[in-house]
Backbone as a chain_set.jsonl record, in Angstrom:
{"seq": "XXXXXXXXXXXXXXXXXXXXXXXXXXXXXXXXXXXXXXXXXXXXXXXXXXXXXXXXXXXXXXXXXXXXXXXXXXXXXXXXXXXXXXXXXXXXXXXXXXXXXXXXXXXXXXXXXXXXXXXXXXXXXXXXXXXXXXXXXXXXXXXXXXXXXXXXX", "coords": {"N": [[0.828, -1.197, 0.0], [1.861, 1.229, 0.682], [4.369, 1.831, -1.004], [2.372, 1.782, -3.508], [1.416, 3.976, -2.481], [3.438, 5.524, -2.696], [4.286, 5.536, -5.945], [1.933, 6.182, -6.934], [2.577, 8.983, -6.288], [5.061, 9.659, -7.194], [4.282, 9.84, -10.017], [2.216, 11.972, -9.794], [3.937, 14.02, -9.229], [6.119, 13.552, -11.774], [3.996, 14.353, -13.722], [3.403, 16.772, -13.031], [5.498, 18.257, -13.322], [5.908, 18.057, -16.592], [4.132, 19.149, -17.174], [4.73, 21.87, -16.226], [7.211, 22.33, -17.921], [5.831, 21.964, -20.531], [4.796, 23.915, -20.543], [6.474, 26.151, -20.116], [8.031, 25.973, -22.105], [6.931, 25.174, -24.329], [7.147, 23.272, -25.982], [7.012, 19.496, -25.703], [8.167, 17.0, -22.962], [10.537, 14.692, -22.81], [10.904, 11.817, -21.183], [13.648, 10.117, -21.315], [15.568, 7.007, -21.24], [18.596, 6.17, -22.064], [20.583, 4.029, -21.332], [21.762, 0.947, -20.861], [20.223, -1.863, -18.357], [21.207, -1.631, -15.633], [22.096, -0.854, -12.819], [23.445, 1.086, -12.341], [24.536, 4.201, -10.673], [24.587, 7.652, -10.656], [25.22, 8.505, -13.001], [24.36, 10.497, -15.095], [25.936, 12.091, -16.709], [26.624, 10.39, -18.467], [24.395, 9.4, -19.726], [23.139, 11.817, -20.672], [25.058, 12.684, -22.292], [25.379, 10.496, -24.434], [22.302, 10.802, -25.208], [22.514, 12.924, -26.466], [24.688, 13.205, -28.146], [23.495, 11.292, -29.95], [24.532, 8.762, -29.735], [25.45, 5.174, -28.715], [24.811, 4.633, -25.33], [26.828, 2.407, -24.303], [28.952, 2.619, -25.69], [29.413, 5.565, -24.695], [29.936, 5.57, -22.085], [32.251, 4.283, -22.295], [34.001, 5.105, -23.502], [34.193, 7.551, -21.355], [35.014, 6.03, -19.132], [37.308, 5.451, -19.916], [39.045, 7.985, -20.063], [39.114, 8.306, -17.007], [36.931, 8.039, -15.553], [35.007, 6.881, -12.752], [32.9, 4.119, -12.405], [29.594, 4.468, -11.303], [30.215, 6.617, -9.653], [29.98, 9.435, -10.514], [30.833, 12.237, -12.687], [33.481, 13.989, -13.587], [34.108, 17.573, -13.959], [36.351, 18.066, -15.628], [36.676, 15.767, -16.624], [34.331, 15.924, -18.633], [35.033, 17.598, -20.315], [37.524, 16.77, -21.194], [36.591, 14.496, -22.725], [35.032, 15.908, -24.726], [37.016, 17.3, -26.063], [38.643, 15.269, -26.686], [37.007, 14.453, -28.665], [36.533, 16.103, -30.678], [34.333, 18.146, -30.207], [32.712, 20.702, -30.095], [33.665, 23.496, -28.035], [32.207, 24.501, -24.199], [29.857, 26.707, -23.362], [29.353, 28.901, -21.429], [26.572, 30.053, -19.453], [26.498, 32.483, -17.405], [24.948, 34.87, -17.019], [24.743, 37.916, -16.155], [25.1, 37.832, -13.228], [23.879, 35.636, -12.607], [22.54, 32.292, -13.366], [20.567, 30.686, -16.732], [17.583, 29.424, -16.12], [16.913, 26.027, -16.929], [14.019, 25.675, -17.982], [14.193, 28.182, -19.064], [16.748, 27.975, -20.825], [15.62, 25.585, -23.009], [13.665, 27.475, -23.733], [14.985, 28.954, -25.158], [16.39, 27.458, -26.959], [15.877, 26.057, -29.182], [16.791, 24.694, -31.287], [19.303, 21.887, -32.482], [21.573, 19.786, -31.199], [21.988, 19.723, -27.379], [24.439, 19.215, -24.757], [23.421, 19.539, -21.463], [24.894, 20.686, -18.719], [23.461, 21.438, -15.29], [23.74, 22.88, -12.25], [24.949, 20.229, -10.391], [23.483, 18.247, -11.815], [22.741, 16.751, -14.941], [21.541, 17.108, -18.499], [20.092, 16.418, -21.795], [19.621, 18.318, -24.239], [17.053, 18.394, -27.38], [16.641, 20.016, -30.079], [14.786, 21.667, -29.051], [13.629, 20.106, -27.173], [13.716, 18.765, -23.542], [15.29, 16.395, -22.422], [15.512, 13.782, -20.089], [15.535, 11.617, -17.482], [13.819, 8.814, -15.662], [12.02, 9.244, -13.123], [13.462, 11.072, -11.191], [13.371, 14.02, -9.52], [13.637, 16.686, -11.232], [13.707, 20.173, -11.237], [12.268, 22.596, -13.446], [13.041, 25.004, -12.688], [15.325, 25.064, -12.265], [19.205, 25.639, -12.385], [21.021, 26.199, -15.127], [24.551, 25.978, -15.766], [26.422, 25.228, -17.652], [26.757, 24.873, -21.135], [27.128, 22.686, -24.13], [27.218, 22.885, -27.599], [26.127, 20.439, -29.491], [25.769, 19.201, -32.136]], "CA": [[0.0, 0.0, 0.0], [3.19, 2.154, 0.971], [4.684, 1.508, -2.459], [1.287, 2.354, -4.121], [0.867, 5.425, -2.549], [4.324, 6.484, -3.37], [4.49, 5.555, -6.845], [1.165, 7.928, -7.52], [3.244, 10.255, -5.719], [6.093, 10.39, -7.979], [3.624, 9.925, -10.945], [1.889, 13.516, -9.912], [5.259, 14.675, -9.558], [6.365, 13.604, -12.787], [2.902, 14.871, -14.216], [3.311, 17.989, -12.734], [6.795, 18.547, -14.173], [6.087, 18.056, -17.418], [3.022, 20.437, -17.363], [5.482, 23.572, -16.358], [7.716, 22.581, -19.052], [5.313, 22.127, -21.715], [4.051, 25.721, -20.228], [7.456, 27.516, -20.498], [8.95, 25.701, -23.161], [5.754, 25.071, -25.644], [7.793, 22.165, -26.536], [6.949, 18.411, -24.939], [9.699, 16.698, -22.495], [10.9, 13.499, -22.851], [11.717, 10.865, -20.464], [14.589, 9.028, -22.221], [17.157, 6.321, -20.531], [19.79, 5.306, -22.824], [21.149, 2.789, -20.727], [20.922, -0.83, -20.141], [19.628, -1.745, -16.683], [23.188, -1.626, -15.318], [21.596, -0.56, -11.83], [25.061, 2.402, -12.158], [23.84, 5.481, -10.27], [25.748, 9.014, -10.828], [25.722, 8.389, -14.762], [23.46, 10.928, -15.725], [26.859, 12.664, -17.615], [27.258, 9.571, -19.481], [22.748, 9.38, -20.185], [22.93, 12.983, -21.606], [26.033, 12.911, -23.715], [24.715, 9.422, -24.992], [21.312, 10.952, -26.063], [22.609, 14.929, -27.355], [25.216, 12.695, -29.69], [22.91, 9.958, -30.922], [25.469, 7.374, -29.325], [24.737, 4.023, -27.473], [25.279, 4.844, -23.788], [27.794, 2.055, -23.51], [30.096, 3.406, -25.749], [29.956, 6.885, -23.699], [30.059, 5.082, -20.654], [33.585, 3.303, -22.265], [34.966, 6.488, -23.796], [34.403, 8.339, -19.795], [35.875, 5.615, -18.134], [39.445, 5.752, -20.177], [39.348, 9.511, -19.219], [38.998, 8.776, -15.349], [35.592, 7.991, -14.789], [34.935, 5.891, -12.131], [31.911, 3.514, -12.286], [28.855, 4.565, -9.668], [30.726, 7.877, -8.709], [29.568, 10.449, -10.989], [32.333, 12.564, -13.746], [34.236, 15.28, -13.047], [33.952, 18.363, -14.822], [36.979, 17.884, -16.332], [36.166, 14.724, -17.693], [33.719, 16.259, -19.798], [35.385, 18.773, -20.953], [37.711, 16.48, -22.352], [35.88, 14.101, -23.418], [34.165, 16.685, -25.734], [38.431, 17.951, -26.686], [38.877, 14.361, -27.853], [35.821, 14.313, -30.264], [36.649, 17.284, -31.256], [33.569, 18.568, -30.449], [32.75, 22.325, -29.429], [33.923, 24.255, -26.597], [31.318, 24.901, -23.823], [29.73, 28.011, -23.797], [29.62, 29.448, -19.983], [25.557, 30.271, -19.338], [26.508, 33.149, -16.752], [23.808, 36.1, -17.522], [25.36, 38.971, -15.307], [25.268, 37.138, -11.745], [22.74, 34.608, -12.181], [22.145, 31.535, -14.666], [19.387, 30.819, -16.706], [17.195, 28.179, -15.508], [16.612, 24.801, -17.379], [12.896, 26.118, -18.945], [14.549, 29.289, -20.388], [17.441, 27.81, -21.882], [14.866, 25.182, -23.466], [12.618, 28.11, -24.954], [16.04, 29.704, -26.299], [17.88, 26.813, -27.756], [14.827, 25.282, -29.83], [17.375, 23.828, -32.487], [20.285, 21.843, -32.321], [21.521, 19.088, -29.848], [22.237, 20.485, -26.65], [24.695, 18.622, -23.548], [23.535, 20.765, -20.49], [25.604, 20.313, -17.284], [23.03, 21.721, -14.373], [24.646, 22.522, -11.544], [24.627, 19.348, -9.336], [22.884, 17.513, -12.765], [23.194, 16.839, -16.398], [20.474, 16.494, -19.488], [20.576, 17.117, -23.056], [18.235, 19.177, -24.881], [17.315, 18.121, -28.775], [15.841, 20.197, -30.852], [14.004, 22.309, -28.071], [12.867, 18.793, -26.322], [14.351, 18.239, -22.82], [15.388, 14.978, -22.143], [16.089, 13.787, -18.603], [15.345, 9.98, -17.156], [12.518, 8.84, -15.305], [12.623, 8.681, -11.12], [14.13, 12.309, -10.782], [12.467, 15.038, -9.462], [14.324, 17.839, -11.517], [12.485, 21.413, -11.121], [12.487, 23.663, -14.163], [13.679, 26.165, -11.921], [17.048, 24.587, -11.803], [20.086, 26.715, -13.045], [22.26, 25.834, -16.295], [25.942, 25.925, -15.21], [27.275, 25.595, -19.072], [26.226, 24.247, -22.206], [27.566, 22.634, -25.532], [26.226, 22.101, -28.447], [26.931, 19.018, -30.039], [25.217, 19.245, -33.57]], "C": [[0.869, 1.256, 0.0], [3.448, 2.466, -0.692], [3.727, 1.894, -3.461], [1.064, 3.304, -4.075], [1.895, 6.299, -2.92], [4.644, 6.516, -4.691], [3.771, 6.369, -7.667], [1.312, 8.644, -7.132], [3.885, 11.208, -6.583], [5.613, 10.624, -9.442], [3.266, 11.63, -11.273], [3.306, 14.015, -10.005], [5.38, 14.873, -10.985], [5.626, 14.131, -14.148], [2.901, 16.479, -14.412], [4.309, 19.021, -13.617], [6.657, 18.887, -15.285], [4.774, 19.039, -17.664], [3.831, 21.333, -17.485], [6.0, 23.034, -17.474], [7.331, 22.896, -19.921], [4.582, 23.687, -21.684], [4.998, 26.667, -20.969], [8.243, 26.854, -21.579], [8.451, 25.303, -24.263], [6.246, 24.121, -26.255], [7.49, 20.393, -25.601], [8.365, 17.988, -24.527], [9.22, 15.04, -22.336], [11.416, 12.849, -21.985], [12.357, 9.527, -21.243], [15.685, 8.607, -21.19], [17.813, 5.095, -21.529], [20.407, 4.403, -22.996], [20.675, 1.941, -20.209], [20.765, -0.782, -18.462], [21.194, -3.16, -16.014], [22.824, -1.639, -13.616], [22.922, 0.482, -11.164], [23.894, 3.55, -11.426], [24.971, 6.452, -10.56], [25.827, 9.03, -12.331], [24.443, 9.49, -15.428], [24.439, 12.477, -16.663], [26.604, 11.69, -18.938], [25.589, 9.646, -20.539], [23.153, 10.365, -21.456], [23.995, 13.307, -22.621], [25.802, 11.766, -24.693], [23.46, 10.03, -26.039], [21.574, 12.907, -27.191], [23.218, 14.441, -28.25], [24.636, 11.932, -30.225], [23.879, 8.758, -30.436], [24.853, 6.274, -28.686], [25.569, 4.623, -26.369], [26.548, 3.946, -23.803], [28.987, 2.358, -24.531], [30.167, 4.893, -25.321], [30.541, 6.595, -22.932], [31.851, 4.857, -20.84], [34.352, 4.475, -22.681], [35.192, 7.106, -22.327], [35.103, 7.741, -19.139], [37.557, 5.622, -18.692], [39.622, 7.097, -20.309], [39.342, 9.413, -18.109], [38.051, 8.767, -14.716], [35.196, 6.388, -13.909], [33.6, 5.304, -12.108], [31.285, 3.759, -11.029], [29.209, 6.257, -9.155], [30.982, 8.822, -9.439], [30.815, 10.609, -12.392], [32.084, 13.561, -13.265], [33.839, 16.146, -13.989], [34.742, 17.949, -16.194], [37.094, 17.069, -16.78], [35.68, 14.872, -19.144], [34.427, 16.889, -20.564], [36.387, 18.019, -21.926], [37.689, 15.179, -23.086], [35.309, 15.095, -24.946], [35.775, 17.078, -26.893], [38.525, 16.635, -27.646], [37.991, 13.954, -28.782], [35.455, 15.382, -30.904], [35.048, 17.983, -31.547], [33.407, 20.438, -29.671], [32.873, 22.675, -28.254], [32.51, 24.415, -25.304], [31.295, 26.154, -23.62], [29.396, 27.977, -21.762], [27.813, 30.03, -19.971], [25.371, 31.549, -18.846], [25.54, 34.455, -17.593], [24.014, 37.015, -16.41], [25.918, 37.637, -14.166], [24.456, 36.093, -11.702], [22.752, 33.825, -13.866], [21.051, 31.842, -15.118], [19.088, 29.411, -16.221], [16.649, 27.279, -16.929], [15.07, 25.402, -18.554], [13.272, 27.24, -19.652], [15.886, 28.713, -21.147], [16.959, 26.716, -22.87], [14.261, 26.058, -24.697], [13.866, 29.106, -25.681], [16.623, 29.085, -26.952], [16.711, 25.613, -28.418], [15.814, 24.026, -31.156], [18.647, 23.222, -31.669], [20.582, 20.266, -31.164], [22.424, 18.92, -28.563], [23.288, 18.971, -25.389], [24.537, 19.957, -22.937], [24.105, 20.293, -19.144], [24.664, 21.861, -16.204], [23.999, 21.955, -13.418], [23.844, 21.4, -10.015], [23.748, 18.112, -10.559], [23.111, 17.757, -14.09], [21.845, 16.142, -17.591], [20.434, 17.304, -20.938], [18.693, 17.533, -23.528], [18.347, 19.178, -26.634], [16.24, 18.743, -28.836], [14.48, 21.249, -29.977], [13.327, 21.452, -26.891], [13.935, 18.69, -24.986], [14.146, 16.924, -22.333], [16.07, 14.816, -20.778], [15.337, 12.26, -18.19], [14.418, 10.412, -15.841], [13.188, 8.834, -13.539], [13.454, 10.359, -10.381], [12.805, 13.549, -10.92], [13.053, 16.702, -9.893], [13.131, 19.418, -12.086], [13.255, 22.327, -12.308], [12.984, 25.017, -13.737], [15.598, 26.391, -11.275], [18.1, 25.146, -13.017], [21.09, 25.592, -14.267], [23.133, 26.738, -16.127], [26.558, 26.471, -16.824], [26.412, 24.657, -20.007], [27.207, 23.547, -23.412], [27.063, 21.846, -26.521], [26.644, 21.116, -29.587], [26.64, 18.699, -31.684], [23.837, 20.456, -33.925]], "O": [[0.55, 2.236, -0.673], [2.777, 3.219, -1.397], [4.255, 2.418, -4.442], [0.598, 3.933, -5.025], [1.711, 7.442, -3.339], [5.345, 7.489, -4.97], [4.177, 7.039, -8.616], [0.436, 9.502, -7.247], [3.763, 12.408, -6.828], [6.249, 11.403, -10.152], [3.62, 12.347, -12.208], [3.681, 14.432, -11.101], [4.985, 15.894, -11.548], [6.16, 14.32, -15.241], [2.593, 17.189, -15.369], [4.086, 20.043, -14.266], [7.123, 20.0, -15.527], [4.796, 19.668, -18.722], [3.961, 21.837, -18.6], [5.192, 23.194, -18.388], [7.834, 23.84, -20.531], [4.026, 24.334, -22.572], [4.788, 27.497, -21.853], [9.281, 27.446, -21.875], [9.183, 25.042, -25.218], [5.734, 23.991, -27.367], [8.113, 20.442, -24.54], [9.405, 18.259, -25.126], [8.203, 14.447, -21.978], [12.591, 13.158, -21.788], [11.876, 8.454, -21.605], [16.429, 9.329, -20.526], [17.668, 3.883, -21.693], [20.814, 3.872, -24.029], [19.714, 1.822, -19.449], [21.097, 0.072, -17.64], [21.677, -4.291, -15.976], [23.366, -2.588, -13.049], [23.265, 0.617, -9.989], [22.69, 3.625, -11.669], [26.138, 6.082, -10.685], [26.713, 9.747, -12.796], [23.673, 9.041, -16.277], [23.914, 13.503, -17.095], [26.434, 12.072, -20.096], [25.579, 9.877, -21.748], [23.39, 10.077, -22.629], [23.842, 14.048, -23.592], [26.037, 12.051, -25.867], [23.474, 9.877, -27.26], [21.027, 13.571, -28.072], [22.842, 14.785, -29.371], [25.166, 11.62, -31.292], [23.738, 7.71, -31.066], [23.766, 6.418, -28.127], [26.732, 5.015, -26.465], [27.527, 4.532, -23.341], [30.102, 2.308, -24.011], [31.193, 5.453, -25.709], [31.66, 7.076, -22.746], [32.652, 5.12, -19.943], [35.398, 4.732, -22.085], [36.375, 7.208, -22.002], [35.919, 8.342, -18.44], [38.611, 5.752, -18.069], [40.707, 7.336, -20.838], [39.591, 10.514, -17.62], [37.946, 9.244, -13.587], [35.141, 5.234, -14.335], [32.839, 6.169, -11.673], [31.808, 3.526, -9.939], [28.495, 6.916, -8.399], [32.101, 9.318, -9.315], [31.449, 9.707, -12.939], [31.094, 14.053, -12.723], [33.205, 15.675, -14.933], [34.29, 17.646, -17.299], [37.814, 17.236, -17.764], [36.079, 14.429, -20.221], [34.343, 16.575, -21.751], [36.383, 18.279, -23.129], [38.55, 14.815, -23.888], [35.333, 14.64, -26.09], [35.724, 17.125, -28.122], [38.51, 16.666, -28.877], [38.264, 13.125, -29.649], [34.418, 15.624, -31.521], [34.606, 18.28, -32.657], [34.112, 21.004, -28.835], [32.179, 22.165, -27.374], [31.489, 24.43, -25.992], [32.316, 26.842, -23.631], [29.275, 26.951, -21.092], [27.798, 30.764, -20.959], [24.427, 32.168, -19.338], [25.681, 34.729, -18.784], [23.208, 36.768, -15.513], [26.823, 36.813, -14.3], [24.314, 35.575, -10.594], [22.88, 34.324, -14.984], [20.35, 32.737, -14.645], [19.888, 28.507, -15.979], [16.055, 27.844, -17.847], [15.208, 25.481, -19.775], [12.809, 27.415, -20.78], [15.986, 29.162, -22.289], [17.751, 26.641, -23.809], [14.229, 25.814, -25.903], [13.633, 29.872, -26.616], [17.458, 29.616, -27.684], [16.774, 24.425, -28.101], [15.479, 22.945, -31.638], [19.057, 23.688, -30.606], [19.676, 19.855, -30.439], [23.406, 18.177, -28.561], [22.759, 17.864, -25.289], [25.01, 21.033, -23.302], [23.516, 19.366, -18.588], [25.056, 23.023, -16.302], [25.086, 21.39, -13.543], [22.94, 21.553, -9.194], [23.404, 17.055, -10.03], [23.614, 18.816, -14.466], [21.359, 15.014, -17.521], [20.684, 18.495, -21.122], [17.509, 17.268, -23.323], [19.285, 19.703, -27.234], [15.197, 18.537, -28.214], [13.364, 21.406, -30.471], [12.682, 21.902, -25.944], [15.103, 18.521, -25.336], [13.093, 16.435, -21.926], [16.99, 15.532, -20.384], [14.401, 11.972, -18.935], [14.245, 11.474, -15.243], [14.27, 8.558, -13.022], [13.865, 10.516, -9.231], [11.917, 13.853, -11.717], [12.961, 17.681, -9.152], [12.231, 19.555, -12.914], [14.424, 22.706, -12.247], [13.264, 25.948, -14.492], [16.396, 27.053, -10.611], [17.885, 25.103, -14.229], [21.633, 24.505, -14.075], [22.934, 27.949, -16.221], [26.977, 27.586, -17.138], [25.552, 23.862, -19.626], [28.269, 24.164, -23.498], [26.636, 20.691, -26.514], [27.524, 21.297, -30.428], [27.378, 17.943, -32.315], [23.359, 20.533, -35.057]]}, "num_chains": 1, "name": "protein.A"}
């Protein structure tokens, strides 16, 4: 009964969520998970660079770990960063807007094209094409700040 009442918990949650988005970002959001049922936690670098390049997750997963990524225990910044150097893909762009980021639903309704890796701070989800993509079981609030960006195609 426990289990029942929390699963139409996280349901409204997840209901709720995707209402604001589709509010401030006139665009539908996607719950996409890339990866096999690995039962890895902290990989939600490897998810979103998986789905912004079109890649299978487990070759991200295998490219991050011969940069330094430890299985279970997240990636470093600097992982990414060069990760992205050796696929010669574009620099990240720095989000900063005077003193303050923007949050997750406005860089959505500004970056309608394209396919986006966004590093949150404290989280990571790519944005295609104006669609945010982010995996199921997380309660991530459109109100949450983008750190940096890069855009991958």
């Amino acid at each position: 009964l426990a289990r029942a009442r929390d699963c139409r918990a996280l349901r409204d949650n997840i209901d709720s969520f995707e209402r604001a988005l589709d509010r401030a970002a006139r665009k539908p959001f996607a719950y996409t998970d890339p990866s096999p049922v690995t039962g890895e936690n902290n990989d939600c670098v490897v998810r979103a660079l998986a789905v912004a390049e079109g890649r299978p997750y487990e070759e991200v997963h295998a490219d991050l770990e011969a940069l330094g990524r430890e299985r279970g225990k997240g990636t470093k910044g600097k992982t990414v960063i060069d990760y992205l150097e050796k696929r010669a893909l574009p620099p990240l762009v720095l989000m900063a807007q005077g003193h303050r980021f923007p949050t997750i639903a406005a860089f959505v309704r500004e970056h309608r094209e394209g396919r986006w890796y966004v590093n949150l701070i404290g989280h990571a989800v790519a944005v295609v094409d104006g669609v945010l993509h982010d995996w199921p079981g997380l309660s991530l609030k459109s109100r949450r700040r983008v750190y940096w960006a890069a855009r991958l195609a």
